[in-house]
Short mmCIF file of C-alpha atoms and ligand atoms in Angstrom, two decimals:
data_model
loop_
_atom_site.label_atom_id
_atom_site.label_comp_id
_atom_site.label_asym_id
_atom_site.label_seq_id
_atom_site.Cartn_x
_atom_site.Cartn_y
_atom_site.Cartn_z
CA MET A 280 76.81 89.98 116.46
CA LYS A 281 76.74 87.16 118.99
CA THR A 282 78.33 88.16 122.31
CA TYR A 283 79.79 86.05 125.10
CA ASN A 284 80.05 86.04 128.87
CA VAL A 285 83.76 85.98 129.62
CA ALA A 286 85.56 85.41 132.93
CA VAL A 287 89.23 86.24 133.55
CA ALA A 288 90.67 84.19 136.42
CA GLY A 289 93.89 85.79 137.69
CA ALA A 290 92.58 89.18 136.54
CA THR A 291 94.87 91.22 138.83
CA GLY A 292 98.09 89.57 137.63
CA ALA A 293 100.53 90.49 134.85
CA VAL A 294 98.92 88.06 132.39
CA GLY A 295 95.31 88.69 133.51
CA ASN A 296 95.72 92.46 133.17
CA GLU A 297 97.07 92.06 129.66
CA MET A 298 94.19 89.72 128.72
CA ILE A 299 91.67 92.38 129.77
CA GLU A 300 93.48 95.03 127.71
CA ILE A 301 93.68 92.75 124.68
CA LEU A 302 89.97 91.85 124.87
CA GLU A 303 89.26 95.59 124.70
CA GLU A 304 91.87 96.36 122.04
CA ARG A 305 90.66 93.60 119.71
CA ASN A 306 87.01 94.39 120.39
CA PHE A 307 86.29 90.81 121.46
CA PRO A 308 82.50 90.40 121.55
CA VAL A 309 82.10 90.46 125.34
CA LYS A 310 78.55 90.51 126.75
CA ASN A 311 79.64 90.55 130.40
CA LEU A 312 83.14 90.46 131.83
CA LYS A 313 83.68 88.80 135.21
CA LEU A 314 87.00 89.46 136.92
CA LEU A 315 88.26 86.83 139.36
CA ALA A 316 91.30 86.70 141.62
CA SER A 317 92.17 85.65 145.18
CA SER A 318 90.33 86.93 148.26
CA ARG A 319 93.20 89.47 148.62
CA SER A 320 91.88 91.39 145.61
CA VAL A 321 88.23 91.62 146.56
CA GLY A 322 87.30 95.31 146.56
CA LYS A 323 89.70 96.26 143.77
CA THR A 324 88.28 97.50 140.47
CA ILE A 325 89.64 97.25 136.94
CA THR A 326 88.49 99.41 134.01
CA PHE A 327 87.19 97.65 130.89
CA LYS A 328 85.81 99.74 128.02
CA GLY A 329 85.38 102.71 130.36
CA GLU A 330 83.47 100.69 132.96
CA GLU A 331 84.82 99.96 136.44
CA ILE A 332 84.40 96.24 137.15
CA LYS A 333 84.74 94.86 140.69
CA VAL A 334 87.14 91.97 141.20
CA GLU A 335 85.44 88.97 142.78
CA GLU A 336 86.94 86.01 144.62
CA LEU A 337 87.42 82.93 142.45
CA LYS A 338 85.04 80.32 143.83
CA GLU A 339 83.44 77.06 142.73
CA ASP A 340 80.23 78.83 141.69
CA SER A 341 82.01 81.62 139.75
CA PHE A 342 81.33 80.12 136.31
CA LYS A 343 77.54 79.86 136.15
CA GLY A 344 76.48 81.35 132.80
CA ILE A 345 80.08 81.94 131.66
CA ASP A 346 80.88 80.92 128.06
CA ILE A 347 84.67 81.43 128.01
CA GLY A 348 87.12 81.39 130.93
CA LEU A 349 90.58 82.91 130.41
CA PHE A 350 92.73 81.47 133.19
CA SER A 351 96.07 82.58 134.67
CA PRO A 352 95.75 82.15 138.45
CA GLY A 353 98.73 79.74 138.79
CA GLY A 354 98.99 76.00 138.15
CA ALA A 355 97.50 74.66 141.39
CA VAL A 356 94.51 77.01 141.19
CA SER A 357 93.87 76.15 137.53
CA MET A 358 94.17 72.45 138.33
CA LYS A 359 91.31 72.84 140.82
CA PHE A 360 89.06 75.38 139.09
CA ALA A 361 89.43 74.70 135.33
CA PRO A 362 87.57 71.35 135.52
CA ILE A 363 84.87 72.95 137.69
CA ALA A 364 84.44 75.76 135.14
CA ALA A 365 84.39 73.27 132.24
CA ALA A 366 81.77 71.15 134.02
CA SER A 367 79.49 74.18 134.16
CA GLY A 368 79.68 74.56 130.37
CA CYS A 369 82.41 77.16 130.09
CA VAL A 370 85.34 76.62 127.68
CA VAL A 371 88.55 77.25 129.59
CA ILE A 372 91.69 78.62 127.94
CA ASP A 373 94.37 78.01 130.54
CA ASN A 374 97.73 79.79 130.63
CA THR A 375 99.31 77.49 133.20
CA SER A 376 101.24 74.26 132.71
CA ALA A 377 98.59 72.27 134.62
CA PHE A 378 97.10 70.49 131.60
CA ARG A 379 99.53 71.19 128.75
CA MET A 380 100.91 67.70 128.37
CA GLU A 381 97.65 65.81 128.85
CA PRO A 382 97.05 63.95 125.58
CA ASP A 383 93.34 64.82 125.33
CA ILE A 384 93.86 68.53 126.00
CA PRO A 385 94.87 70.66 123.01
CA LEU A 386 98.00 72.78 123.33
CA VAL A 387 97.56 75.55 120.81
CA VAL A 388 99.41 78.29 118.99
CA PRO A 389 96.89 79.41 116.33
CA GLU A 390 99.56 80.16 113.68
CA VAL A 391 100.91 76.59 114.09
CA ASN A 392 98.14 74.12 114.99
CA GLU A 393 94.83 75.98 114.93
CA HIS A 394 93.04 72.76 113.96
CA ALA A 395 93.81 71.29 117.40
CA ILE A 396 91.30 73.72 118.97
CA ALA A 397 88.55 71.25 117.98
CA GLY A 398 89.85 69.08 120.85
CA TYR A 399 88.29 71.50 123.36
CA LYS A 400 85.27 69.20 123.12
CA ASN A 401 87.16 66.46 125.01
CA ARG A 402 87.34 68.17 128.40
CA GLY A 403 86.30 71.77 127.80
CA ILE A 404 89.87 72.94 128.34
CA ILE A 405 92.50 74.30 125.92
CA SER A 406 96.04 74.92 127.12
CA ASN A 407 98.13 77.91 126.18
CA PRO A 408 101.79 76.91 125.88
CA ASN A 409 104.72 78.39 127.77
CA CYS A 410 105.82 81.79 126.45
CA SER A 411 109.30 80.65 125.40
CA THR A 412 107.82 77.77 123.42
CA ILE A 413 105.19 79.93 121.69
CA GLN A 414 107.59 82.42 120.12
CA MET A 415 109.96 79.65 119.00
CA VAL A 416 107.33 77.48 117.28
CA VAL A 417 105.67 80.43 115.50
CA VAL A 418 108.98 80.95 113.69
CA LEU A 419 110.08 77.33 113.30
CA LYS A 420 106.83 75.84 111.93
CA PRO A 421 107.21 77.21 108.37
CA LEU A 422 110.85 76.08 108.33
CA HIS A 423 109.88 72.61 109.58
CA ASP A 424 107.22 72.31 106.87
CA TYR A 425 109.86 73.15 104.24
CA ALA A 426 112.98 71.27 105.36
CA LYS A 427 111.98 69.07 108.36
CA ILE A 428 113.70 69.92 111.62
CA LYS A 429 115.96 67.26 113.18
CA ARG A 430 117.29 69.10 116.20
CA ILE A 431 116.87 72.42 118.03
CA VAL A 432 119.38 73.91 120.50
CA VAL A 433 117.85 76.94 122.21
CA SER A 434 119.12 79.37 124.85
CA THR A 435 116.67 81.91 126.21
CA TYR A 436 117.08 85.39 127.70
CA GLN A 437 113.81 85.81 129.61
CA ALA A 438 112.34 89.03 131.00
CA VAL A 439 111.32 89.31 134.66
CA SER A 440 107.66 89.92 133.72
CA GLY A 441 107.55 86.15 133.04
CA THR A 442 107.62 85.69 136.82
CA GLY A 443 104.70 88.09 137.39
CA LYS A 444 104.09 91.47 138.96
CA LYS A 445 106.25 90.81 142.06
CA ALA A 446 109.31 90.17 139.91
CA ILE A 447 108.83 93.39 137.92
CA TYR A 448 108.81 95.24 141.26
CA GLU A 449 111.89 93.32 142.48
CA LEU A 450 114.00 94.34 139.47
CA GLU A 451 112.87 98.00 139.81
CA GLN A 452 113.66 98.04 143.55
CA GLN A 453 117.07 96.36 143.14
CA VAL A 454 118.12 98.86 140.45
CA LEU A 455 117.02 101.76 142.69
CA ALA A 456 118.79 100.28 145.73
CA ILE A 457 122.06 99.81 143.82
CA TYR A 458 122.00 103.39 142.50
CA ASN A 459 121.35 104.64 146.02
CA ASN A 460 124.10 102.50 147.59
CA LYS A 461 121.54 100.55 149.65
CA GLU A 462 121.24 96.81 150.37
CA ILE A 463 119.17 94.98 147.75
CA GLU A 464 116.20 92.79 148.75
CA LYS A 465 115.77 89.30 147.25
CA LYS A 466 112.27 87.91 147.61
CA VAL A 467 111.39 86.44 144.20
CA TYR A 468 114.73 85.18 142.84
CA PRO A 469 117.42 83.35 144.82
CA HIS A 470 120.08 85.82 143.59
CA GLN A 471 120.31 89.48 142.60
CA ILE A 472 118.59 89.93 139.21
CA ALA A 473 119.60 93.58 138.61
CA PHE A 474 122.69 93.67 136.33
CA ASN A 475 122.89 89.87 136.44
CA CYS A 476 121.79 86.73 134.53
CA LEU A 477 120.37 83.67 136.29
CA PRO A 478 120.57 80.31 134.47
CA HIS A 479 117.59 79.14 136.49
CA ILE A 480 113.88 79.43 135.58
CA ASP A 481 111.31 77.44 137.55
CA SER A 482 112.56 74.54 139.68
CA PHE A 483 115.34 72.05 139.00
CA LEU A 484 114.49 68.48 138.04
CA GLU A 485 116.40 65.25 138.68
CA ASN A 486 117.90 65.30 135.16
CA GLY A 487 119.66 68.61 135.90
CA TYR A 488 117.36 70.64 133.66
CA THR A 489 114.81 73.14 134.95
CA LYS A 490 111.05 72.69 134.49
CA GLU A 491 111.09 75.68 132.10
CA GLU A 492 113.68 73.91 129.93
CA MET A 493 111.70 70.68 129.84
CA LYS A 494 108.50 72.63 129.00
CA MET A 495 110.27 73.86 125.86
CA VAL A 496 111.37 70.33 124.96
CA ASN A 497 108.01 68.61 125.46
CA GLU A 498 105.62 71.36 124.36
CA THR A 499 107.49 71.92 121.07
CA LYS A 500 107.02 68.27 120.07
CA LYS A 501 103.31 68.35 120.95
CA ILE A 502 102.51 71.61 119.13
CA MET A 503 104.56 70.72 116.05
CA GLU A 504 102.97 67.24 116.16
CA ASP A 505 106.37 65.61 115.66
CA PRO A 506 107.82 63.56 118.55
CA ASN A 507 111.03 63.03 116.56
CA ILE A 508 112.22 66.64 116.76
CA GLN A 509 115.11 66.70 119.23
CA VAL A 510 115.10 69.77 121.48
CA THR A 511 117.58 70.86 124.12
CA ALA A 512 117.21 74.10 126.06
CA THR A 513 118.98 76.40 128.51
CA THR A 514 116.66 79.03 129.97
CA VAL A 515 118.11 82.17 131.54
CA ARG A 516 116.50 85.07 133.41
CA VAL A 517 117.90 88.46 132.44
CA PRO A 518 117.29 91.97 133.83
CA VAL A 519 114.81 93.00 131.13
CA PHE A 520 111.23 94.01 132.01
CA TYR A 521 109.29 92.84 128.93
CA GLY A 522 110.30 90.66 125.96
CA HIS A 523 111.93 87.24 125.84
CA SER A 524 114.87 86.75 123.45
CA GLU A 525 116.12 83.40 122.17
CA SER A 526 119.22 82.18 120.38
CA VAL A 527 118.00 79.23 118.31
CA ASN A 528 120.18 76.75 116.43
CA VAL A 529 118.31 74.39 114.12
CA GLU A 530 119.52 71.35 112.19
CA PHE A 531 117.36 70.18 109.26
CA GLU A 532 116.93 66.90 107.34
CA ASN A 533 116.84 68.76 104.02
CA GLU A 534 118.56 71.74 102.48
CA ILE A 535 117.38 75.23 103.44
CA THR A 536 119.42 78.37 102.83
CA SER A 537 119.21 81.48 104.98
CA GLU A 538 117.70 83.29 101.94
CA LYS A 539 114.96 80.66 101.65
CA ALA A 540 114.29 80.81 105.40
CA ARG A 541 113.98 84.59 105.21
CA GLU A 542 111.59 84.29 102.25
CA LEU A 543 109.41 81.75 104.11
CA LEU A 544 109.39 83.84 107.27
CA GLU A 545 108.46 87.05 105.41
CA LYS A 546 105.18 85.28 104.53
CA ALA A 547 104.64 83.50 107.86
CA PRO A 548 101.61 84.53 109.95
CA GLY A 549 102.47 86.46 113.11
CA VAL A 550 106.18 86.76 112.18
CA LYS A 551 108.18 89.86 111.31
CA VAL A 552 111.68 89.53 109.89
CA VAL A 553 114.09 92.22 111.17
CA ASP A 554 117.40 91.22 109.67
CA ASP A 555 119.75 93.80 108.22
CA PRO A 556 123.15 93.58 109.90
CA THR A 557 124.54 96.29 107.58
CA LYS A 558 122.22 98.73 109.41
CA ASN A 559 122.58 97.06 112.85
CA LEU A 560 118.99 95.84 112.50
CA TYR A 561 117.94 92.77 114.46
CA PRO A 562 115.08 92.03 116.90
CA LEU A 563 115.32 93.70 120.30
CA ALA A 564 113.23 93.15 123.42
CA ILE A 565 112.69 96.89 123.94
CA TYR A 566 111.01 97.15 120.52
CA ALA A 567 109.11 93.84 120.75
CA ALA A 568 107.51 94.94 124.05
CA GLY A 569 103.89 95.92 123.44
CA LYS A 570 103.83 94.37 119.95
CA ASP A 571 101.85 91.37 118.72
CA GLU A 572 104.36 89.93 116.24
CA THR A 573 107.21 87.53 116.91
CA PHE A 574 110.42 89.04 115.54
CA VAL A 575 113.25 87.06 113.93
CA GLY A 576 116.65 88.11 112.68
CA ARG A 577 120.37 87.19 112.58
CA ILE A 578 119.32 84.35 110.26
CA ARG A 579 122.52 82.67 109.08
CA LYS A 580 123.92 79.32 108.09
CA ASP A 581 125.30 77.05 110.80
CA GLU A 582 128.58 76.22 109.11
CA THR A 583 129.27 73.19 111.32
CA VAL A 584 126.50 70.93 109.96
CA LYS A 585 125.21 70.00 106.49
CA TYR A 586 121.84 71.78 106.78
CA GLY A 587 121.60 74.17 109.70
CA LEU A 588 120.59 77.71 110.63
CA ASN A 589 121.10 80.05 113.55
CA MET A 590 118.63 82.80 114.41
CA TRP A 591 117.52 85.27 117.10
CA ILE A 592 113.83 85.30 118.06
CA VAL A 593 112.14 87.95 120.23
CA ALA A 594 108.53 88.48 121.36
CA ASP A 595 106.55 90.19 124.10
CA ASN A 596 106.26 87.31 126.57
CA ILE A 597 103.11 88.65 128.22
CA ARG A 598 101.34 89.37 124.90
CA LYS A 599 102.16 86.67 122.30
CA GLY A 600 103.71 84.53 125.04
CA ALA A 601 100.51 84.44 127.10
CA ALA A 602 97.56 86.86 126.89
CA LEU A 603 97.39 87.50 123.14
CA ASN A 604 97.79 83.83 122.25
CA ALA A 605 94.92 82.98 124.64
CA VAL A 606 92.64 85.64 123.12
CA GLN A 607 93.56 84.48 119.59
CA ILE A 608 92.47 80.96 120.60
CA ALA A 609 89.20 82.41 121.92
CA GLU A 610 88.69 84.24 118.61
CA VAL A 611 89.01 80.98 116.64
CA LEU A 612 86.76 79.24 119.14
CA ILE A 613 83.89 81.69 118.65
CA LYS A 614 84.40 81.93 114.88
CA LYS A 615 84.47 78.19 114.22
CA TYR A 616 82.99 76.30 117.15
CA LEU A 617 80.76 78.16 119.64
P1 NAP B 720 100.99 87.32 138.87
O1 NAP B 720 101.25 88.65 138.28
O2 NAP B 720 101.66 86.95 140.14
O3 NAP B 720 99.39 87.15 139.06
C1 NAP B 720 98.80 86.02 139.63
C2 NAP B 720 97.30 86.11 139.51
O4 NAP B 720 96.72 84.91 140.02
C3 NAP B 720 96.72 87.25 140.32
O5 NAP B 720 95.58 87.74 139.69
C4 NAP B 720 96.37 86.55 141.61
O6 NAP B 720 95.37 87.22 142.35
C5 NAP B 720 95.81 85.26 141.06
N1 NAP B 720 95.77 84.22 142.09
C6 NAP B 720 96.77 83.78 142.86
N2 NAP B 720 96.31 82.87 143.74
C7 NAP B 720 94.99 82.75 143.53
C8 NAP B 720 93.95 82.00 144.12
N3 NAP B 720 94.19 81.14 145.13
N4 NAP B 720 92.70 82.13 143.62
C9 NAP B 720 92.45 82.99 142.62
N5 NAP B 720 93.38 83.74 142.01
C10 NAP B 720 94.64 83.62 142.47
O7 NAP B 720 101.35 86.17 137.86
P2 NAP B 720 101.23 86.17 136.25
O8 NAP B 720 102.51 86.55 135.66
O9 NAP B 720 99.98 86.87 135.84
O10 NAP B 720 101.10 84.61 135.99
C11 NAP B 720 100.03 83.86 136.48
C12 NAP B 720 100.13 82.45 135.97
O11 NAP B 720 100.02 82.51 134.54
C13 NAP B 720 101.49 81.78 136.24
O12 NAP B 720 101.50 81.13 137.47
C14 NAP B 720 101.60 80.83 135.09
O13 NAP B 720 100.96 79.62 135.40
C15 NAP B 720 100.85 81.53 133.96
N6 NAP B 720 101.80 82.19 133.05
C16 NAP B 720 101.93 81.68 131.86
C17 NAP B 720 102.79 82.22 130.96
C18 NAP B 720 102.98 81.56 129.67
O14 NAP B 720 104.12 81.35 129.37
N7 NAP B 720 101.94 81.26 128.94
C19 NAP B 720 103.55 83.33 131.27
C20 NAP B 720 103.40 83.88 132.51
C21 NAP B 720 102.52 83.29 133.40
P3 NAP B 720 95.77 88.23 143.57
O15 NAP B 720 96.26 89.49 142.90
O16 NAP B 720 94.48 88.39 144.28
O17 NAP B 720 96.84 87.57 144.37
O1 3JN B 721 109.31 82.51 133.55
C1 3JN B 721 108.81 82.86 132.48
O2 3JN B 721 109.34 83.68 131.74
C2 3JN B 721 107.53 82.26 132.06
C3 3JN B 721 106.84 81.66 133.22
C4 3JN B 721 105.80 80.91 133.12
C5 3JN B 721 105.23 80.26 134.29
C6 3JN B 721 105.42 80.82 135.55
C7 3JN B 721 104.91 80.18 136.67
C8 3JN B 721 104.23 79.00 136.54
C9 3JN B 721 104.51 79.08 134.14
C10 3JN B 721 104.24 78.54 132.78
O3 3JN B 721 103.47 79.16 132.07
O4 3JN B 721 104.80 77.52 132.39
C11 3JN B 721 104.03 78.44 135.29
C12 3JN B 721 103.29 77.16 135.19
O5 3JN B 721 102.10 77.23 134.99
O6 3JN B 721 103.92 76.11 135.35
#
């Protein structure tokens, strides 16, 4: 079997760590694995397939001989290093928002628009969408193909792991401090996150929305290849460690019953329907954590419009929302293109 030299940039982070685990779990044909992070991490080691690999500093010459670069070092770092890596012949799969909306860079969720991967040839870069967008489009694509979506109204309930390792620590520490009657520390979020919900993810824009909300609006249209789908979003951070949940209201051009939607989703790739209210069964973040599928339930008619549905969508934001989706793209890349 052909094997590949793979580099993970951002290897010590929440997403990078998960990418390394998923490469091992899925037995990705790795010849050599190079682990890259900031100068702060030089000297650390990470185990891959029983071997301790030293973390190196991400530098301009890091990509000589590398075939595939899995990037999650933050937007500014990707903006600088992804083109350098691509120029040295490496195909970059980038988890940041740096290139997502560039017209000649594919933005890919394999279950939805796998064919777009061919566009890696343009600039040697493929973008991985935002986690909240990924889990929503995996579920909505089969429904769009059947009944054509007119409008989506989504509210998210996003886990702290979406903000990285420091935010996971902040929630743990705040919970401990509150139980021990101590002052909480706020370093990552502007307000207490323990036992609270913050309607604020990423920075605010002039239109009153946050960047996270506008990522959902714009990325959905690009991935679904339909600029006419109307999307409006409210993104909320909740005190959950892993697993983003979403309340999604969809209005369609054509008729679609909740039974038909359930039938389509039972067959949809990467989707698992968990929808039996008589047994209190619906998707939950605590069960989605560590899983590959995107879970959907509470599928029901929106009784206020002619053709509409409401549903509840949950996925592991670090797996399907980031690392797994990136590795799935790499799998298609080696199978069909490299
Ligand atoms: P994290 O846990 O804070 O990890 C950040 C990683 O980037 C660490 O490995 C860090 O290395 C590295 N890094 C930071 N500055 C660097 C530099 N100047 N040069 C090289 N490496 C550098 O964050 P995360 O949750 O893994 O997220 C990382 C990025 O992935 C985010 O900024 C975002 O763009 C993207 N992301 C995407 C999704 C998605 O929805 N697809 C979800 C989450 C995150 P050190 O440990 O050495 O500091
Ligand atoms: O907050 C979340 O739940 C997901 C966060 C994603 C994220 C965090 C920092 C920077 C992104 C992203 O993927 O859109 C970025 C970014 O690259 O803009």
